[in-house]
Coordinates of C-alpha atoms and ligand atoms in Angstrom, one line a residue:
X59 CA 30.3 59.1 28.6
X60 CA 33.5 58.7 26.9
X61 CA 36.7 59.8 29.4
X62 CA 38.2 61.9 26.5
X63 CA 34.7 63.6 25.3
X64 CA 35.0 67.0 26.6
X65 CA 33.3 68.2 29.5
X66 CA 29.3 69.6 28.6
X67 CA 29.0 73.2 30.4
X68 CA 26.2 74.1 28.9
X69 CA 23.6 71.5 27.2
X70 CA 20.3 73.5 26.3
X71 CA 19.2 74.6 23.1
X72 CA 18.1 78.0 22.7
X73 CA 15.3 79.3 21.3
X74 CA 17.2 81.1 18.9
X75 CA 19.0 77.5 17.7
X76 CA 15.5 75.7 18.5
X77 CA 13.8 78.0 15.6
X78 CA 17.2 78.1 13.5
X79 CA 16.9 74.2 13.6
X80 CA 13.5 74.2 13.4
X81 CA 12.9 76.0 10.3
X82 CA 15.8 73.5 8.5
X83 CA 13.7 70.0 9.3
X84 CA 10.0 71.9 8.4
X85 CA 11.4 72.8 5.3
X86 CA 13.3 69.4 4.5
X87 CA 10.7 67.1 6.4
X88 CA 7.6 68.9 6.2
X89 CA 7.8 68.1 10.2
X90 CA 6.1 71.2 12.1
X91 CA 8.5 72.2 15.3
X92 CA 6.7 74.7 17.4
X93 CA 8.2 76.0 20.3
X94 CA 6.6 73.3 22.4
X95 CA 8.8 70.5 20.6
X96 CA 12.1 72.3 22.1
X97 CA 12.9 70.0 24.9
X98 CA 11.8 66.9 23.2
X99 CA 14.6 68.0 20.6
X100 CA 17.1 68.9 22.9
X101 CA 17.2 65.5 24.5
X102 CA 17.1 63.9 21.6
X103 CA 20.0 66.0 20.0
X104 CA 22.3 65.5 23.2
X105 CA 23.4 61.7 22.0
X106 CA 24.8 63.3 18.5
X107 CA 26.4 66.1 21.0
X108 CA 27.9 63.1 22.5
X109 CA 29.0 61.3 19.4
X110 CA 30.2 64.3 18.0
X111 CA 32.4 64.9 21.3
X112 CA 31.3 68.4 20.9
X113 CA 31.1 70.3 24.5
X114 CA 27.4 71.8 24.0
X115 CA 24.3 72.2 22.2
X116 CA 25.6 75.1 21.3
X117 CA 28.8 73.9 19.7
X118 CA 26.5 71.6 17.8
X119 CA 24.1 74.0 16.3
X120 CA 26.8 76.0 15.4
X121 CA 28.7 72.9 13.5
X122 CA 25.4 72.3 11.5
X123 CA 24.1 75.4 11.0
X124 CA 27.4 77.7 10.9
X125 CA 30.3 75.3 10.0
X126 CA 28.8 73.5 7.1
X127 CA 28.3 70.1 8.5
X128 CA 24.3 70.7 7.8
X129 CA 24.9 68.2 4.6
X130 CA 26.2 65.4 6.4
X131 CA 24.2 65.9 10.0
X132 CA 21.1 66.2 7.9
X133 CA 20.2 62.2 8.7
X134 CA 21.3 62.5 12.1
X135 CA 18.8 65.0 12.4
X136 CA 15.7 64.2 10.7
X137 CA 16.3 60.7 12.7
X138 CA 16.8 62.7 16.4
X139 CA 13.5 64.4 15.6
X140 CA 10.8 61.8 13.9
X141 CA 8.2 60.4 16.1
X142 CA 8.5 56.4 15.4
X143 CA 5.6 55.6 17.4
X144 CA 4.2 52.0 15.7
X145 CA 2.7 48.6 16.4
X146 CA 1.6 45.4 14.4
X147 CA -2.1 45.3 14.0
X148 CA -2.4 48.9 15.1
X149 CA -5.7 50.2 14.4
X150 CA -6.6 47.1 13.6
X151 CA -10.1 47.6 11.9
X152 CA -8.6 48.8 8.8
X153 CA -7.5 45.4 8.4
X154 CA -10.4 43.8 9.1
X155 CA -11.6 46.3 6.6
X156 CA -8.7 45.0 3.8
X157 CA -9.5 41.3 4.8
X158 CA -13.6 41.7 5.1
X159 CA -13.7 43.9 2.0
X160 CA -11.1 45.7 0.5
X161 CA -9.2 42.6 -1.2
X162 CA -12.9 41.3 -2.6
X163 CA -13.4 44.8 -4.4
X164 CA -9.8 45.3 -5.4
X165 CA -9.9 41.7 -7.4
X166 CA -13.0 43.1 -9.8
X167 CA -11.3 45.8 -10.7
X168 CA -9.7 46.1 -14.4
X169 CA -6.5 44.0 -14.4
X170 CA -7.9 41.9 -11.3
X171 CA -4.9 43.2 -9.2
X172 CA -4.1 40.1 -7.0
X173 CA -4.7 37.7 -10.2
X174 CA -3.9 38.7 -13.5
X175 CA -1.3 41.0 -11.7
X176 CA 0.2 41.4 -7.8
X177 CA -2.0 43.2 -5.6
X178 CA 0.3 46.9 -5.0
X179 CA 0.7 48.1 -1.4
X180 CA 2.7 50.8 -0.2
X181 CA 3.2 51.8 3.2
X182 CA 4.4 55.5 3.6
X183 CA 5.8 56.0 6.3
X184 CA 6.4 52.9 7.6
X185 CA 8.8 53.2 10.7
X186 CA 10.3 50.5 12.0
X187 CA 8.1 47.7 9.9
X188 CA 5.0 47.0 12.0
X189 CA 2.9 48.8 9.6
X190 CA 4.0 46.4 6.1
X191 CA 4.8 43.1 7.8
X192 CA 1.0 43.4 9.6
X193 CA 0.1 43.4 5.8
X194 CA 2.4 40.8 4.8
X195 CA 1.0 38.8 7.4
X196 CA -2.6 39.2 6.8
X197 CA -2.0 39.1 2.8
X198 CA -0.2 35.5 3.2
X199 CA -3.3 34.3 5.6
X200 CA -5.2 35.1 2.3
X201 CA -2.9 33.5 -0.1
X202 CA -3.3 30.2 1.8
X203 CA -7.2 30.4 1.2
X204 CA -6.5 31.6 -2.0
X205 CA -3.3 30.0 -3.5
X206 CA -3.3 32.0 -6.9
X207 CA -3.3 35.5 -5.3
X208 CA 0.1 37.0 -5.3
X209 CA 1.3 40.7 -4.3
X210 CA 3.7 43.4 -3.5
X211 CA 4.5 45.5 -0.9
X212 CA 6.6 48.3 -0.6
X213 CA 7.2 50.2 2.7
X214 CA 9.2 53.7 2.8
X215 CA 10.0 56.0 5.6
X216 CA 12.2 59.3 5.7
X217 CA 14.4 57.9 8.9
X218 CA 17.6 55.8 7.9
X219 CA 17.6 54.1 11.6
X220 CA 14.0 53.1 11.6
X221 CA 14.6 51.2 7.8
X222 CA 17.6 49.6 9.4
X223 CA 15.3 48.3 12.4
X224 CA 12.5 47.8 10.0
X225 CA 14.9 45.4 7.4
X226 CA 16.2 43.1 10.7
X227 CA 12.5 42.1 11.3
X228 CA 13.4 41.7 14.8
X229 CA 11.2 43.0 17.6
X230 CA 10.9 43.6 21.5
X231 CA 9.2 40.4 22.9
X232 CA 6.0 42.6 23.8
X233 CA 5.0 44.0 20.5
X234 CA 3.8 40.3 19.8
X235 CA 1.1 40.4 21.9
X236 CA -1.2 42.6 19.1
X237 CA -1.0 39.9 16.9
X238 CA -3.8 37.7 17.1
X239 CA -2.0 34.1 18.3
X240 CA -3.1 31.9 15.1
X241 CA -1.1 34.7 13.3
X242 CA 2.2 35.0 15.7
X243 CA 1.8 31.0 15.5
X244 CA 3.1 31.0 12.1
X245 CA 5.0 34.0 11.4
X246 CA 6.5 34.8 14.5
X247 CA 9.2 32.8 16.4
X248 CA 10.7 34.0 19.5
X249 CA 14.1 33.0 20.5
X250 CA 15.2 29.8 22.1
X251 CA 17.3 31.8 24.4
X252 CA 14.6 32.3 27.2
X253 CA 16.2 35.7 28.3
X254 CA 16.1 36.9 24.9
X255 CA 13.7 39.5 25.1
X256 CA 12.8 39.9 21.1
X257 CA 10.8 38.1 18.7
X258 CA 11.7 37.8 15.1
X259 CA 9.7 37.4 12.2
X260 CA 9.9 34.6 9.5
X261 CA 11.3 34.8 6.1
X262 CA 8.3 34.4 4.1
X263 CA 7.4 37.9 5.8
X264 CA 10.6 39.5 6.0
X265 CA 10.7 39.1 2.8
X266 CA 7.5 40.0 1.5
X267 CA 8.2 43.6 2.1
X268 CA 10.9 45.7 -0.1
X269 CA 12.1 49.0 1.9
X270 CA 13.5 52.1 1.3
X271 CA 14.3 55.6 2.2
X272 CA 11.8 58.4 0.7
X273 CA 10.8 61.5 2.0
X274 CA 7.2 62.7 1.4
X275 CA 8.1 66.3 0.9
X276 CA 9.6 65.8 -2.4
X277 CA 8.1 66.8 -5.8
X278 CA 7.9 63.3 -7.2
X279 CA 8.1 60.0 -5.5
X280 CA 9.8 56.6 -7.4
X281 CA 6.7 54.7 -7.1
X282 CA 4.0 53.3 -9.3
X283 CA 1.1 54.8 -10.0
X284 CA -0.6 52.4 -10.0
X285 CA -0.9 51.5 -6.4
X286 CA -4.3 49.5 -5.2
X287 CA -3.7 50.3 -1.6
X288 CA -1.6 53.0 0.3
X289 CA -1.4 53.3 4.1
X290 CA -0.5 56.7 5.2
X291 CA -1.2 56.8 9.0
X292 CA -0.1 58.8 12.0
X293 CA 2.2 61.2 10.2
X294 CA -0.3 63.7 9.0
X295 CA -0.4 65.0 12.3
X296 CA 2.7 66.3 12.3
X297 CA 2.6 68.2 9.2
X298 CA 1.0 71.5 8.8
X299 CA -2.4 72.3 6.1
X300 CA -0.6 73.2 3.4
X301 CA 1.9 70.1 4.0
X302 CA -0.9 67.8 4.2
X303 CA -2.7 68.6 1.0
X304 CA 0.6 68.7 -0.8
X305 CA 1.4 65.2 0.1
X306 CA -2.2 64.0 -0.3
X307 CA -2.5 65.0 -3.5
X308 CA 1.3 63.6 -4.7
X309 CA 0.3 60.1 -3.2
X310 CA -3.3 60.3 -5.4
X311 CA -1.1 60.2 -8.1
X312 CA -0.2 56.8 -7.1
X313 CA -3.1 55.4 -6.4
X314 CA -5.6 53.8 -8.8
X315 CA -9.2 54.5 -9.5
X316 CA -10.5 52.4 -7.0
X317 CA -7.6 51.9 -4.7
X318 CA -7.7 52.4 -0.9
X319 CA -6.1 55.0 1.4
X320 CA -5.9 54.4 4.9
X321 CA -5.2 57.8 7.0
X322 CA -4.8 57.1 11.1
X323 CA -7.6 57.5 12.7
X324 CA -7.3 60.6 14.0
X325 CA -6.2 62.3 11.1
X326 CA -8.8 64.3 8.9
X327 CA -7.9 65.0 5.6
X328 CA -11.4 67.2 4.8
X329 CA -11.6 69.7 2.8
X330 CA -8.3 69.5 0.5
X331 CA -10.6 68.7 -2.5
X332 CA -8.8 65.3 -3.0
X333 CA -9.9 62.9 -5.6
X334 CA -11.1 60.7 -2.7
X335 CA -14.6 58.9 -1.3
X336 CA -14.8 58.0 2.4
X337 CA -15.6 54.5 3.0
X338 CA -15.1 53.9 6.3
X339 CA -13.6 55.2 9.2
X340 CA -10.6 57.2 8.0
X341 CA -10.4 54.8 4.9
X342 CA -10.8 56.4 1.4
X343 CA -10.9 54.9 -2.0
X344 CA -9.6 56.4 -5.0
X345 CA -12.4 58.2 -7.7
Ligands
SAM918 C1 4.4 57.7 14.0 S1 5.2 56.9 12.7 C2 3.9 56.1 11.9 C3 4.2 54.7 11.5 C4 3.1 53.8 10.9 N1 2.5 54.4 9.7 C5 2.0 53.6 11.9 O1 0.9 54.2 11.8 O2 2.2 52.8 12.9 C6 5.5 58.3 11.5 C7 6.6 58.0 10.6 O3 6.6 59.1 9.6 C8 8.0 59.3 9.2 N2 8.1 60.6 8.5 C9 8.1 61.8 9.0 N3 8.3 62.7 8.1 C10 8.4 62.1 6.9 C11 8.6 62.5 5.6 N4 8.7 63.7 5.2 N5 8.7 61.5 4.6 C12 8.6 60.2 4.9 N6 8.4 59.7 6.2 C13 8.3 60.7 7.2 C14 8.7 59.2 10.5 O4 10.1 58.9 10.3 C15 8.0 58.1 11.2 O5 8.6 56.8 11.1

């Protein structure tokens, strides 16, 4: 720690800060914090206590939530309390699905997405990138069979840091090892430093993937609505009912009639009376 930072005396958040705080990042992120989530937050706020050179928790909750610094700490915030948790090729049979055959029954619909006009992806909540450049990847490795097809991707998340990561393309060494080796062979270089312990994808797929900041829990998102294919997976979970159908039903709005949604796999989305056919394990398509 800094020699000039003050002293911390006391550096736990109470319950009474934990539900003040709490209440701020449900509302604004949709994010549900129940009391369990209290000393996951706590260490995860104690680096901005430390940037801050504030002395406590304390003194930090009462800068956001008393002194008016709520505004500007806001990001801080929302990126201290997201769960980044991703990987390329993570559950890796709703790829197979896309490959198999999602991208055959996207091309016969009206305007041939993929032909006559790019083929629309949008991952939304996207973390740090795995999620969009496993797309990239897989959509290129179709474009070589097929050398006419072209698409878009578009890849959003609510957490500034994780965009930043996700725009530098450039990975811890073992996150390479879900990608099947054909695939790493030609989009994946690692360094030629040997005790360089990242890997970094190639242009073709950095580039293949536009990112930018969006939070789910607003009224109206500025995106197409005429998406073929939207991955929403593993953030469900950490929004309540009400949450989830609210967002469902906004991202239905952007996808076409016979577009693809692809939830985790342990997310359920029953019963929210969503314009929506299963068609596979936690894959939907648009009615
Ligand atoms: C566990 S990651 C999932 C990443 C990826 N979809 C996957 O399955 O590997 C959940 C992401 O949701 C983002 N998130 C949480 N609340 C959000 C919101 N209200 N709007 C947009 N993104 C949000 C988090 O920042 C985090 O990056």
């Amino acid at each position: 720690m800094n020699d000039t930072a003050p002293r911390v005396i006391n550096d736990s958040l109470s319950p009474h800060d934990f539900s003040r705080l709490g209440a701020i990042i449900q509302d604004h992120c949709g994010i549900r914090m129940p009391p369990t989530k209290r000393t996951m937050v706590e260490g995860r706020l104690r680096r901005r206590v430390r940037a801050l050179k504030l002395a406590s928790m304390h003194d930090y909750c009462r800068y956001v939530l008393d002194e008016g610094a709520l505004d500007s700490e806001l990001v801080n915030l929302i990126d201290a309390v997201t769960t980044n948790k991703t990987d390329f090729f993570r559950e890796i049979e709703h790829f197979r699905f896309l490959n198999e055959r999602g991208l055959d029954a996207l091309s016969r619909l009206p305007h041939h997405p993929g032909k006559d006009r790019p083929l629309k992806c949008w991952s939304a909540a996207c973390s740090t990138g795995a999620e969009p450049y496993t797309l990239a990847m897989l959509l290129h490795e179709h474009a070589r069979a097929q050398s006419s097809f072209r698409f878009d991707i578009i890849a959003t998340d609510i957490c500034t840091e994780v965009l930043a990561t996700a725009k530098l393309g450039i990975y811890p060494a073992d996150m390479a090892g879900m990608i099947p080796k054909a695939i790493a062979s030609r989009y994946v270089r690692r360094s030629r430093d040997r005790e360089d312990p990242t890997i970094r994808l190639v242009p073709q797929i950095r580039q293949s993937v536009r990112f930018g900041h969006l939070n789910l829990m607003d009224a109206d998102y500025p995106v197409a609505t005429d998406m073929d294919v939207i991955f929403f997976r593993n953030i469900l979970i950490y929004f309540d009912k009400p949450t989830q159908k609210a967002v469902l039903h906004r991202l239905c709005r952007h996808l076409r009639p016979g577009g693809f949604l692809f939830v985790g796999h342990s997310e359920t989305i029953a019963n929210m009376d969503l314009p929506l056919t299963q068609v596979a394990s936690a894959i939907f398509v648009r009615s």
